[in-house]
PDB file of C-alpha atoms in Angstrom:
ATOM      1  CA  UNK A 434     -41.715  24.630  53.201  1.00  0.00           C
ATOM      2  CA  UNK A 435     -42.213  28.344  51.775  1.00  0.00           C
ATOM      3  CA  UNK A 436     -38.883  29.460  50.443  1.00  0.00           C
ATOM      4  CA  UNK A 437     -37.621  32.681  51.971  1.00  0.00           C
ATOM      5  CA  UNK A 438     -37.869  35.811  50.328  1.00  0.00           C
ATOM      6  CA  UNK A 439     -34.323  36.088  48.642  1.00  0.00           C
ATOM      7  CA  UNK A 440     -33.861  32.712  48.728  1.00  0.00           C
ATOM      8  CA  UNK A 441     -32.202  31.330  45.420  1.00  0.00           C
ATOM      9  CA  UNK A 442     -32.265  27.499  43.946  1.00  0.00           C
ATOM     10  CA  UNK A 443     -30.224  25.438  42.324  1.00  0.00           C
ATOM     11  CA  UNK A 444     -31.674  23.821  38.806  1.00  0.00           C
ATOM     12  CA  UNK A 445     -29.644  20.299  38.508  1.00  0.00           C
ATOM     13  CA  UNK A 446     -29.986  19.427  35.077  1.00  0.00           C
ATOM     14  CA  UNK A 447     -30.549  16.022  33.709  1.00  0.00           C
ATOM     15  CA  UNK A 448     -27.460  15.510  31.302  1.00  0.00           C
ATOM     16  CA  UNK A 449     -29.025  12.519  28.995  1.00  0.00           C
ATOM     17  CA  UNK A 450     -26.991   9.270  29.156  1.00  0.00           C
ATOM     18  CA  UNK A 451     -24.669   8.757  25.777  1.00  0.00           C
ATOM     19  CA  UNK A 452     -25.968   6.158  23.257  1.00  0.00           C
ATOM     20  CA  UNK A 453     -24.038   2.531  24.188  1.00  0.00           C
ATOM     21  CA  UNK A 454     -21.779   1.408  21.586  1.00  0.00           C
ATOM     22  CA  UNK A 455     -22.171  -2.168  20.050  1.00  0.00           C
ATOM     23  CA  UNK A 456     -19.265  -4.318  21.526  1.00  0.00           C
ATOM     24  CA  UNK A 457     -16.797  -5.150  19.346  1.00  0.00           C
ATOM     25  CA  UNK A 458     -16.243  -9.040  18.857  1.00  0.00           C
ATOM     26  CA  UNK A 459     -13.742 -10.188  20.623  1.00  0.00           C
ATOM     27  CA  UNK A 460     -11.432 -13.527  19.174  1.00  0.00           C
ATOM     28  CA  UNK A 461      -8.795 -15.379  20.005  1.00  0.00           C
ATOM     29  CA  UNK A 462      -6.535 -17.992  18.745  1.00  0.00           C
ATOM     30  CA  UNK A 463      -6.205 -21.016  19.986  1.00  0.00           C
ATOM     31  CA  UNK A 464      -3.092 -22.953  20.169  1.00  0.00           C
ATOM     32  CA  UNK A 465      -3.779 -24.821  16.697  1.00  0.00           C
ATOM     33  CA  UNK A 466      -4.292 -22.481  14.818  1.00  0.00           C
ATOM     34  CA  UNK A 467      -1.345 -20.221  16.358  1.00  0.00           C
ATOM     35  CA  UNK A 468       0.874 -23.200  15.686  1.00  0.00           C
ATOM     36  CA  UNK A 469      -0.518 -24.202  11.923  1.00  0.00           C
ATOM     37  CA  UNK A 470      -0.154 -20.098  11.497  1.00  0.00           C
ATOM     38  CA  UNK A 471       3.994 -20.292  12.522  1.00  0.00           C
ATOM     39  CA  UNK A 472       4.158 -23.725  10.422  1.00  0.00           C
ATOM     40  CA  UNK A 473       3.678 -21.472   7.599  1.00  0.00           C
ATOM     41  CA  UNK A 474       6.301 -19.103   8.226  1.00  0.00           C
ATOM     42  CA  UNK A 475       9.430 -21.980   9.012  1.00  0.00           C
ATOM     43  CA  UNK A 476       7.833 -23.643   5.895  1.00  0.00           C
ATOM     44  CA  UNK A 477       8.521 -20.548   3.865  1.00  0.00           C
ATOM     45  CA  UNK A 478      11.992 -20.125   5.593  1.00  0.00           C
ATOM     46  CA  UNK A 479      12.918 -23.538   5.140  1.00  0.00           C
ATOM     47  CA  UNK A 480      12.542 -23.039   1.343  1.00  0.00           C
ATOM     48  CA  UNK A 481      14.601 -20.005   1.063  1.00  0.00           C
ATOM     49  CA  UNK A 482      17.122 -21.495   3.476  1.00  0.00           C
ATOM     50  CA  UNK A 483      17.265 -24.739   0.965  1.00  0.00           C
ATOM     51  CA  UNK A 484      17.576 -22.510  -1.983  1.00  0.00           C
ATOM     52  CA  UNK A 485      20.668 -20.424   0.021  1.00  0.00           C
ATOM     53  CA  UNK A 486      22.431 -23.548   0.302  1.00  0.00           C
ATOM     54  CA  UNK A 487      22.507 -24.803  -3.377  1.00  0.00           C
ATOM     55  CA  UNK A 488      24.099 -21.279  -4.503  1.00  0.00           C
ATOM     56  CA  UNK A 489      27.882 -20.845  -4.774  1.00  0.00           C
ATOM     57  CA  UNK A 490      29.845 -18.839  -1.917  1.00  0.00           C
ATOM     58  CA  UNK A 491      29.307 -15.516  -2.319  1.00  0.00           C
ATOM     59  CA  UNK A 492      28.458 -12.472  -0.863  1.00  0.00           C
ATOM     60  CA  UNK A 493      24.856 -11.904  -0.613  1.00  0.00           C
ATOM     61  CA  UNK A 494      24.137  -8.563   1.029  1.00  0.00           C
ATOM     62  CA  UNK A 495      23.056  -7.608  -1.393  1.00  0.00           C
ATOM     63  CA  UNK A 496      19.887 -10.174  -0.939  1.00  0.00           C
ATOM     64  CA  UNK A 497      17.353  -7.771   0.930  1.00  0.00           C
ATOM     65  CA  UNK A 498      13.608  -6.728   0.527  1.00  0.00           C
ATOM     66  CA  UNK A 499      13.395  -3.811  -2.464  1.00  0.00           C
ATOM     67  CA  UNK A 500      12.046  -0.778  -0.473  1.00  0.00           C
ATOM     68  CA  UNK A 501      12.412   2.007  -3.418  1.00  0.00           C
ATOM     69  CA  UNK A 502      13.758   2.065  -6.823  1.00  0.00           C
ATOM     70  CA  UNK A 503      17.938   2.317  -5.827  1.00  0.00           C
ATOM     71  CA  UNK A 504      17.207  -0.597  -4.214  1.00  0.00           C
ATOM     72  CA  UNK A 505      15.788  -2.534  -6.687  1.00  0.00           C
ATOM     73  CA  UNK A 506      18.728  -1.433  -9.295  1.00  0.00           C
ATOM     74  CA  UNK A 507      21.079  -3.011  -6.979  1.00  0.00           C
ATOM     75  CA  UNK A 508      19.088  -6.499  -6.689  1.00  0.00           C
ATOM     76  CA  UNK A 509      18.645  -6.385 -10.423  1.00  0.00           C
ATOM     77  CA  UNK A 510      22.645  -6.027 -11.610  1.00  0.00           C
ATOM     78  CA  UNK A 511      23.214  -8.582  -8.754  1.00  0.00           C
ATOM     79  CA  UNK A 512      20.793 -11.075  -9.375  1.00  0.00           C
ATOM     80  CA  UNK A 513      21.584 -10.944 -13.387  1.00  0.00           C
ATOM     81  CA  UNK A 514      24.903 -12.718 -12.674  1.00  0.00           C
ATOM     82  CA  UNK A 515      22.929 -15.453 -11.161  1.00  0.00           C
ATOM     83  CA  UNK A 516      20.475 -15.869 -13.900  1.00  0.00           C
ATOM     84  CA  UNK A 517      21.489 -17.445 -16.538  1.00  0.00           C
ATOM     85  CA  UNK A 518      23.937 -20.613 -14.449  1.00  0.00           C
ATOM     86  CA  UNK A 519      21.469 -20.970 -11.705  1.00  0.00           C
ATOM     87  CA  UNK A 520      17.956 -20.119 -13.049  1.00  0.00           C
ATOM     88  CA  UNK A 521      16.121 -22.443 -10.925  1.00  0.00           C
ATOM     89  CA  UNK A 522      17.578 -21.193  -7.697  1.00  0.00           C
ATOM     90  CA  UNK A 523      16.140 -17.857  -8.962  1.00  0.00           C
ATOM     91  CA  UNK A 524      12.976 -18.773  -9.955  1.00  0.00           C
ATOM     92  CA  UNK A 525      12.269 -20.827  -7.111  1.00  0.00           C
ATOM     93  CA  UNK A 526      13.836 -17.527  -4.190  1.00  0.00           C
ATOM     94  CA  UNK A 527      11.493 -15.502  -6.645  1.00  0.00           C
ATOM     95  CA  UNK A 528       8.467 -17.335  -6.327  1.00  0.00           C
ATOM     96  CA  UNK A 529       9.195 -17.542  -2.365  1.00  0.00           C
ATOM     97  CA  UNK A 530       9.615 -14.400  -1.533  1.00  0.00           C
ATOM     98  CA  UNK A 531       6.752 -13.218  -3.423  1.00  0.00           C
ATOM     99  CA  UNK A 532       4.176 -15.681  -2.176  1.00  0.00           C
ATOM    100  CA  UNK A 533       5.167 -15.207   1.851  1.00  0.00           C
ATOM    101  CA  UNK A 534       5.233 -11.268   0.854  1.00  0.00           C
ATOM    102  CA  UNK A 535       1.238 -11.828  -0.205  1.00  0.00           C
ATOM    103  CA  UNK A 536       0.731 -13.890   2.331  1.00  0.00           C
ATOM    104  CA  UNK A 537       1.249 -12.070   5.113  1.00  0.00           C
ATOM    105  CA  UNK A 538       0.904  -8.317   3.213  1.00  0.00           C
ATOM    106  CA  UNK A 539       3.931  -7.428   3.620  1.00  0.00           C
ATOM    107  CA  UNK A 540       4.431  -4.279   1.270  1.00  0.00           C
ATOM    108  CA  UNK A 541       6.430  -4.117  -2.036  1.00  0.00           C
ATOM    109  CA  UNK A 542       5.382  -7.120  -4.340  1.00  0.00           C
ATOM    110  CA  UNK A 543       5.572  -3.746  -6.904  1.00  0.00           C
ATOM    111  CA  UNK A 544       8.921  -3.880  -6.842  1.00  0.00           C
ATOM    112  CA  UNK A 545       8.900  -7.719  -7.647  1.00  0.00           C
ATOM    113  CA  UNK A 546       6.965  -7.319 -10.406  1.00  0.00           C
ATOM    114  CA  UNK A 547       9.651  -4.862 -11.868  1.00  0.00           C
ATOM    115  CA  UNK A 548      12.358  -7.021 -10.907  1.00  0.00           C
ATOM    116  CA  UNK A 549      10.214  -9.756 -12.964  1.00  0.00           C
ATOM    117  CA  UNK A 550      10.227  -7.890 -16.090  1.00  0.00           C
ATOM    118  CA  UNK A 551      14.207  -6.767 -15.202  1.00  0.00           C
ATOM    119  CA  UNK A 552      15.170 -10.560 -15.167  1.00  0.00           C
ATOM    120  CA  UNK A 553      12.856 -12.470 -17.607  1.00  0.00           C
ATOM    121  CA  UNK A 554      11.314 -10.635 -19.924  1.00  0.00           C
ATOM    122  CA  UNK A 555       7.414  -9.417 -20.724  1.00  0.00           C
ATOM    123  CA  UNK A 556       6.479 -12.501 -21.483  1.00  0.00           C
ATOM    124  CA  UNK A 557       8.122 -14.973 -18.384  1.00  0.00           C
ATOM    125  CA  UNK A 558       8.258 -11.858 -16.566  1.00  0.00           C
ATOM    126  CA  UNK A 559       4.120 -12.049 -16.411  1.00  0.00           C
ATOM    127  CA  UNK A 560       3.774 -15.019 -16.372  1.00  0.00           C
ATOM    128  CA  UNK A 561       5.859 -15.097 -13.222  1.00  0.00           C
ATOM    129  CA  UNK A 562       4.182 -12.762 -11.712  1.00  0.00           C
ATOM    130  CA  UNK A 563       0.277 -13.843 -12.067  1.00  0.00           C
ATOM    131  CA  UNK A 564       1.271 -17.395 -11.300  1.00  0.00           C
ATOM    132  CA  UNK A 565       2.842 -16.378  -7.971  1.00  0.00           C
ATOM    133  CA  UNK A 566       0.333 -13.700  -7.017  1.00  0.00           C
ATOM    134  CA  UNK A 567      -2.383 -15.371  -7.296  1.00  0.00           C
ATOM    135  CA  UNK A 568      -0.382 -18.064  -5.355  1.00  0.00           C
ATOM    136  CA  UNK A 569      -0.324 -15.843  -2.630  1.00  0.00           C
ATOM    137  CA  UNK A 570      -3.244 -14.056  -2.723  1.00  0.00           C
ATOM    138  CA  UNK A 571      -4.776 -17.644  -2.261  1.00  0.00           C
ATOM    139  CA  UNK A 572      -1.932 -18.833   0.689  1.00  0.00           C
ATOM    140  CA  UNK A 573      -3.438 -15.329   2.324  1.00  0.00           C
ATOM    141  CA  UNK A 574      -7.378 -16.457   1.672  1.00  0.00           C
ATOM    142  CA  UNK A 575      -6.963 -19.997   3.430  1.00  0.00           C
ATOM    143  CA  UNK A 576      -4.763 -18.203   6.370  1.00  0.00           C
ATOM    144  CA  UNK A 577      -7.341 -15.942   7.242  1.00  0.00           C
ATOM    145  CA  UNK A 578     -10.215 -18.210   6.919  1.00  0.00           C
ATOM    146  CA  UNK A 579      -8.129 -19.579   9.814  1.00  0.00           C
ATOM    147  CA  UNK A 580      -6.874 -16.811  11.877  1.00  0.00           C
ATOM    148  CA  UNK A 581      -7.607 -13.459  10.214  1.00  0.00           C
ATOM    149  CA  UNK A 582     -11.317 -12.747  11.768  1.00  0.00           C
ATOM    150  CA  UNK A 583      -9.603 -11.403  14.800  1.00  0.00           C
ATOM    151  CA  UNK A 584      -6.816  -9.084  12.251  1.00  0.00           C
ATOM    152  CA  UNK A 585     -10.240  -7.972  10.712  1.00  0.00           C
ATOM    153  CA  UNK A 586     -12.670  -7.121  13.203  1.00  0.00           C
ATOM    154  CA  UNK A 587      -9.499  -4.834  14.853  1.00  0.00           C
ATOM    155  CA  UNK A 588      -8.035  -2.896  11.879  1.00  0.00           C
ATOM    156  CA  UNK A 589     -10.801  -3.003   8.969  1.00  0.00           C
ATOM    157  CA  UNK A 590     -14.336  -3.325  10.724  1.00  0.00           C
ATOM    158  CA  UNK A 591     -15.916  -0.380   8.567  1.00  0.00           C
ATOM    159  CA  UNK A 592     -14.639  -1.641   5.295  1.00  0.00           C
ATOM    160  CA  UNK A 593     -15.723  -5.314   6.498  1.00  0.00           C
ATOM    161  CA  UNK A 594     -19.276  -4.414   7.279  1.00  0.00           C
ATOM    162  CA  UNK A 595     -19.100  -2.657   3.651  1.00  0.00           C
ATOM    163  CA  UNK A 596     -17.469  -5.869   1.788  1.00  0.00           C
ATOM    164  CA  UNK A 597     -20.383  -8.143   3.388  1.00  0.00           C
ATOM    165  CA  UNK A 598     -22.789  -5.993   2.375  1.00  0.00           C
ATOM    166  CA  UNK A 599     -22.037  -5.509  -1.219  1.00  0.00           C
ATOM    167  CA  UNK A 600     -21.136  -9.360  -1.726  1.00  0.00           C
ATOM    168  CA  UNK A 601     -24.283 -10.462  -0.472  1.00  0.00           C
ATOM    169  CA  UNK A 602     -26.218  -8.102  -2.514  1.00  0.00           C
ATOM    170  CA  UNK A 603     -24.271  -9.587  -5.573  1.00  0.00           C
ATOM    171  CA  UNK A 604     -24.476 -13.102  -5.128  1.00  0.00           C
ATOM    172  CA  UNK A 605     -25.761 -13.723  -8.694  1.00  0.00           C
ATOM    173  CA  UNK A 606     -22.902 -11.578 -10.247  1.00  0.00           C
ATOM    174  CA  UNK A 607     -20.023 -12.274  -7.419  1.00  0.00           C
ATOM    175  CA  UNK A 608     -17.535 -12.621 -10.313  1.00  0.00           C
ATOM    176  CA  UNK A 609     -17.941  -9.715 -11.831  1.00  0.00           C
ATOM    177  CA  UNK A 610     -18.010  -7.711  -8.761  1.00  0.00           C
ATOM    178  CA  UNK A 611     -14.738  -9.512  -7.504  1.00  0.00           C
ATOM    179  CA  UNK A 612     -13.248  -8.976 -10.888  1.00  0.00           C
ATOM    180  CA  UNK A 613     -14.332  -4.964 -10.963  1.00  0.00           C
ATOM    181  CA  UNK A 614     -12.143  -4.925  -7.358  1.00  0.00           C
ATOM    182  CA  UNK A 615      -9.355  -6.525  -8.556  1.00  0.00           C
ATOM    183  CA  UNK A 616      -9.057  -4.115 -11.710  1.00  0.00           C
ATOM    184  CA  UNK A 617     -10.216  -1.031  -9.777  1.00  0.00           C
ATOM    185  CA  UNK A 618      -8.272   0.520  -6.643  1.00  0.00           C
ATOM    186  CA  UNK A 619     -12.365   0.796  -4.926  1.00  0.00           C
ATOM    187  CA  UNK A 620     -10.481  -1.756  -1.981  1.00  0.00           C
ATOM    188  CA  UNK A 621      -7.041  -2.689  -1.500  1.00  0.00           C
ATOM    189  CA  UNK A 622      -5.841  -6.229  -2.753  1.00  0.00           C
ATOM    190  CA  UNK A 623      -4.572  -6.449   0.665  1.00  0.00           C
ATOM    191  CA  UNK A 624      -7.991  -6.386   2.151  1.00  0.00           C
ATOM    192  CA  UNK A 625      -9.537  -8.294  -0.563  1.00  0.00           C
ATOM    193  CA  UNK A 626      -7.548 -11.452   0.027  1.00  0.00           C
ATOM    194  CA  UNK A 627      -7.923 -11.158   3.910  1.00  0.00           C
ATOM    195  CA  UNK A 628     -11.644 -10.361   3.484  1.00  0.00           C
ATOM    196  CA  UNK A 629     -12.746 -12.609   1.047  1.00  0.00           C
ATOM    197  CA  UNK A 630     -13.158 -16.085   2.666  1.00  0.00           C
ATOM    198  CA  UNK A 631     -14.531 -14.084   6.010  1.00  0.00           C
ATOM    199  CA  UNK A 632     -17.802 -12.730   3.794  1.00  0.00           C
ATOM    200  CA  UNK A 633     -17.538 -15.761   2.147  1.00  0.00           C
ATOM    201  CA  UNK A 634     -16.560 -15.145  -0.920  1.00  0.00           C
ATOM    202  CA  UNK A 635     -16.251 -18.896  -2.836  1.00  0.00           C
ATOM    203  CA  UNK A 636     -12.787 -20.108  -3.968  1.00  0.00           C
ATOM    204  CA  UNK A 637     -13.135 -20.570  -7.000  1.00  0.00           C
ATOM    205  CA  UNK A 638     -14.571 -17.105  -7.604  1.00  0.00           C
ATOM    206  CA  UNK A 639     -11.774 -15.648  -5.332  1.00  0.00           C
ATOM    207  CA  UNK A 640      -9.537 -17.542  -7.425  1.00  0.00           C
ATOM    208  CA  UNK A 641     -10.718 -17.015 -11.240  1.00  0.00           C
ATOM    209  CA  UNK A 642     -11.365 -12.684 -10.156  1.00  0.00           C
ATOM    210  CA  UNK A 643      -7.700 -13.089  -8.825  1.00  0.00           C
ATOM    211  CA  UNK A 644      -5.966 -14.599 -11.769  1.00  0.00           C
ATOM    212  CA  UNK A 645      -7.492 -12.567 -14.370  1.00  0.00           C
ATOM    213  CA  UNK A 646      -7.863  -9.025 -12.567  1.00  0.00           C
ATOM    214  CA  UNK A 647      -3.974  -9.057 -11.998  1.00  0.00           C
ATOM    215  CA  UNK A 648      -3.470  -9.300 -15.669  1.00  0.00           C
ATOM    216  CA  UNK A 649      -3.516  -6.062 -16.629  1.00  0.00           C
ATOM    217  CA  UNK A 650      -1.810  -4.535 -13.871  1.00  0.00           C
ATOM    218  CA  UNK A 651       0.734  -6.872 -14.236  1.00  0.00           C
ATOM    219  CA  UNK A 652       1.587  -6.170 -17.686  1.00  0.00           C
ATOM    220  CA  UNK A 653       1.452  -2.809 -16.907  1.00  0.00           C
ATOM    221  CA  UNK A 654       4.074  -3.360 -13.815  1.00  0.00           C
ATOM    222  CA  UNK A 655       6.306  -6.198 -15.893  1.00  0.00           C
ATOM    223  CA  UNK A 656       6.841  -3.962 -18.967  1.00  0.00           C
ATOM    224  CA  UNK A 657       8.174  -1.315 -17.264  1.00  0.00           C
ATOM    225  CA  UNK A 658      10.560  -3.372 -15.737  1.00  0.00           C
ATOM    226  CA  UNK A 659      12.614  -3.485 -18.850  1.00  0.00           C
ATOM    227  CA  UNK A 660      13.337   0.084 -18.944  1.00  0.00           C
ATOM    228  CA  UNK A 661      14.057  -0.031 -14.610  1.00  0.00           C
ATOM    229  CA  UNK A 662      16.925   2.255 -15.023  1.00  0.00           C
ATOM    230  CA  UNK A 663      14.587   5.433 -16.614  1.00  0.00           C
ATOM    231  CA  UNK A 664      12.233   5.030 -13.774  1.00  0.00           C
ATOM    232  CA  UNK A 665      12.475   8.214 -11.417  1.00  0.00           C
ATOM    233  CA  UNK A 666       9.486   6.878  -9.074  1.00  0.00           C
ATOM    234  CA  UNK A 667       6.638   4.527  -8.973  1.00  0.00           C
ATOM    235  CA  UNK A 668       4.574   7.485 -10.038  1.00  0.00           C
ATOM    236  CA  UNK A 669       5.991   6.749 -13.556  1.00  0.00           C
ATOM    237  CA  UNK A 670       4.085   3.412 -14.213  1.00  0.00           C
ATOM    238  CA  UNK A 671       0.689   4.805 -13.948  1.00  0.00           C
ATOM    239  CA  UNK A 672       0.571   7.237 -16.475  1.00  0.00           C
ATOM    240  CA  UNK A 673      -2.891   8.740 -17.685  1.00  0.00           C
ATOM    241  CA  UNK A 674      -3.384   5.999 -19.964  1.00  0.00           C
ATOM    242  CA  UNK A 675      -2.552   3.437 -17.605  1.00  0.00           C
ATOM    243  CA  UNK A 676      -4.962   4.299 -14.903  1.00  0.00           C
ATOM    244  CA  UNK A 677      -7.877   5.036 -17.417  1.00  0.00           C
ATOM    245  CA  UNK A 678      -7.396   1.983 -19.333  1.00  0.00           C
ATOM    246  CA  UNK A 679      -7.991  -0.043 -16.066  1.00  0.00           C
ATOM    247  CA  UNK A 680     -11.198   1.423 -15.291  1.00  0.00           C
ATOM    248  CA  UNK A 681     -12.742   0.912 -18.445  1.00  0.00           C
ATOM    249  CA  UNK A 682     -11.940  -2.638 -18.271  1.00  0.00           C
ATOM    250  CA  UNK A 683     -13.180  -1.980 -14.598  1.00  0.00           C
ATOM    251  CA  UNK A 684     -16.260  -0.641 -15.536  1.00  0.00           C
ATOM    252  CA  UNK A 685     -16.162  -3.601 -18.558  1.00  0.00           C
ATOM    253  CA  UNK A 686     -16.081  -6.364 -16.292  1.00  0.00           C
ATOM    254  CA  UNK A 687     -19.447  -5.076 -13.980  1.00  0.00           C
ATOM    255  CA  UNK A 688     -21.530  -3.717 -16.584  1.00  0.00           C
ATOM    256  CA  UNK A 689     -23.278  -7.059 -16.754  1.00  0.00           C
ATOM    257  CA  UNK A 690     -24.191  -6.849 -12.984  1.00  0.00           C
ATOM    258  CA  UNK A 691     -25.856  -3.376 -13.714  1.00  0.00           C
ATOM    259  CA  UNK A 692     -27.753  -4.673 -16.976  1.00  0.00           C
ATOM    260  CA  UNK A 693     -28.475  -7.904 -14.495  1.00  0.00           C
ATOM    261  CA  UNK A 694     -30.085  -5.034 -11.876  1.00  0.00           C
ATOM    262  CA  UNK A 695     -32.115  -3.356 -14.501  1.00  0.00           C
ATOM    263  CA  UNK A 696     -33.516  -5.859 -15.875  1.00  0.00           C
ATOM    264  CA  UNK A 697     -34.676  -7.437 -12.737  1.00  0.00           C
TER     265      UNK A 697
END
């Protein structure tokens, strides 16, 4: 049919159909692992509760989770009456709280590490502090291998697909990559320990880059602790020298991947 003289037409356009996005893996728990998951937590509750019961009557409100420096001060002057008659108790609250806190990344094993130093010394104080870090840095490995895909895939997927990549390009090397993370602020701890056994990253490797990486930090954290009451803000531990002495042991600990690389 001829169009009419006057006659206008409509173009329709063709609006090209948007590029479909990869599905997103989709986990869930079963009931075992749900249930070995909350054994965990009433195991960690039972302790403290244990340790609450062998202490004299008193009033604890003061017992509570450090969330900034006034805090801490308060735990300290409390918990310093404690020390000396019921050390154990202490030690053993200490070592609890820390380890679930890893576990389950809950924020402000910082301020533990101070109160380590404020309480024992450099010397206890770190060795406190590595022993039970690494404790639960490894409690938080062996949970996730069992239930932390699904915590992965829905909060950290970028810096997953990242991880994988760069531990399977260092398989040779693995500890001196691990140990280069654990000095280095390139990924949070957090993410490390949840990570780790889903690229799988070996134990033992997890383990030996977790025990030794802390040190530094740890002495760094601990030693400050003695002097808690000059402390205006966390900003104060890591100084210039700080910082720049933990990237050159950083940069220490993965030089021999990079001579590794060149060479091959």
């Amino acid at each position: 049919m001829e169009k009419e003289e006057g006659e206008t037409t409509t173009t329709i356009g063709v609006v090209p159909a948007a590029p479909a996005k990869l599905p997103t893996p989709i986990y869930s728990l079963s009931f075992w692992e749900v249930t070995a998951a909350s054994g965990v937590v009433l195991g960690f509750i039972l302790g403290l509760v244990c340790v609450y019961l062998t202490m004299p009557q008193s009033d604890y409100s003061f017992l509570k989770l450090p969330r900034n420096l006034e805090d801490l001060q308060i735990l300290r002057d409390n918990l310093e009456i404690y020390t000396s008659d019921y050390t154990v108790q202490v030690l053993v609250g200490y070592c609890l709280v820390y380890v679930f806190m890893q576990t389950f990344m809950i924020p402000g094993t910082v301020f533990m590490s101070l109160l380590a130093g404020a309480l024992f010394g450099v010397v206890k104080g770190m060795a406190l502090v590595v022993s039970t870090a690494t404790a639960g840095a490894s409690s938080c490995y062996f949970l996730s291998k069992l239930i932390g895909r699904p915590l992965l895939f829905s909060l950290w997927p970028d810096k997953l697909v990242f991880f994988q990549d760069q531990v399977a390009r260092r398989k040779d090397r693995l500890l001196n990559y691990m140990l280069f993370l654990r000095l280095t602020p390139t990924l949070p701890n957090t993410f490390i320990n949840v990570a780790s056994p889903i690229v799988d990253v070996p134990y033992h490797i997890f383990f030996l880059a977790t025990f030794i990486g802390l040190i530094p930090a740890a002495f760094v954290t601990v030693r400050a602790g003695l002097a808690l009451g000059e402390l205006k803000s966390l900003g104060d531990l890591y100084d210039f020298s700080s910082m720049a002495t933990l990237c050159l042991i950083g940069v220490l600990s993965v030089t021999p991947t990079l001579i590794g690389k060149k060479q091959a």
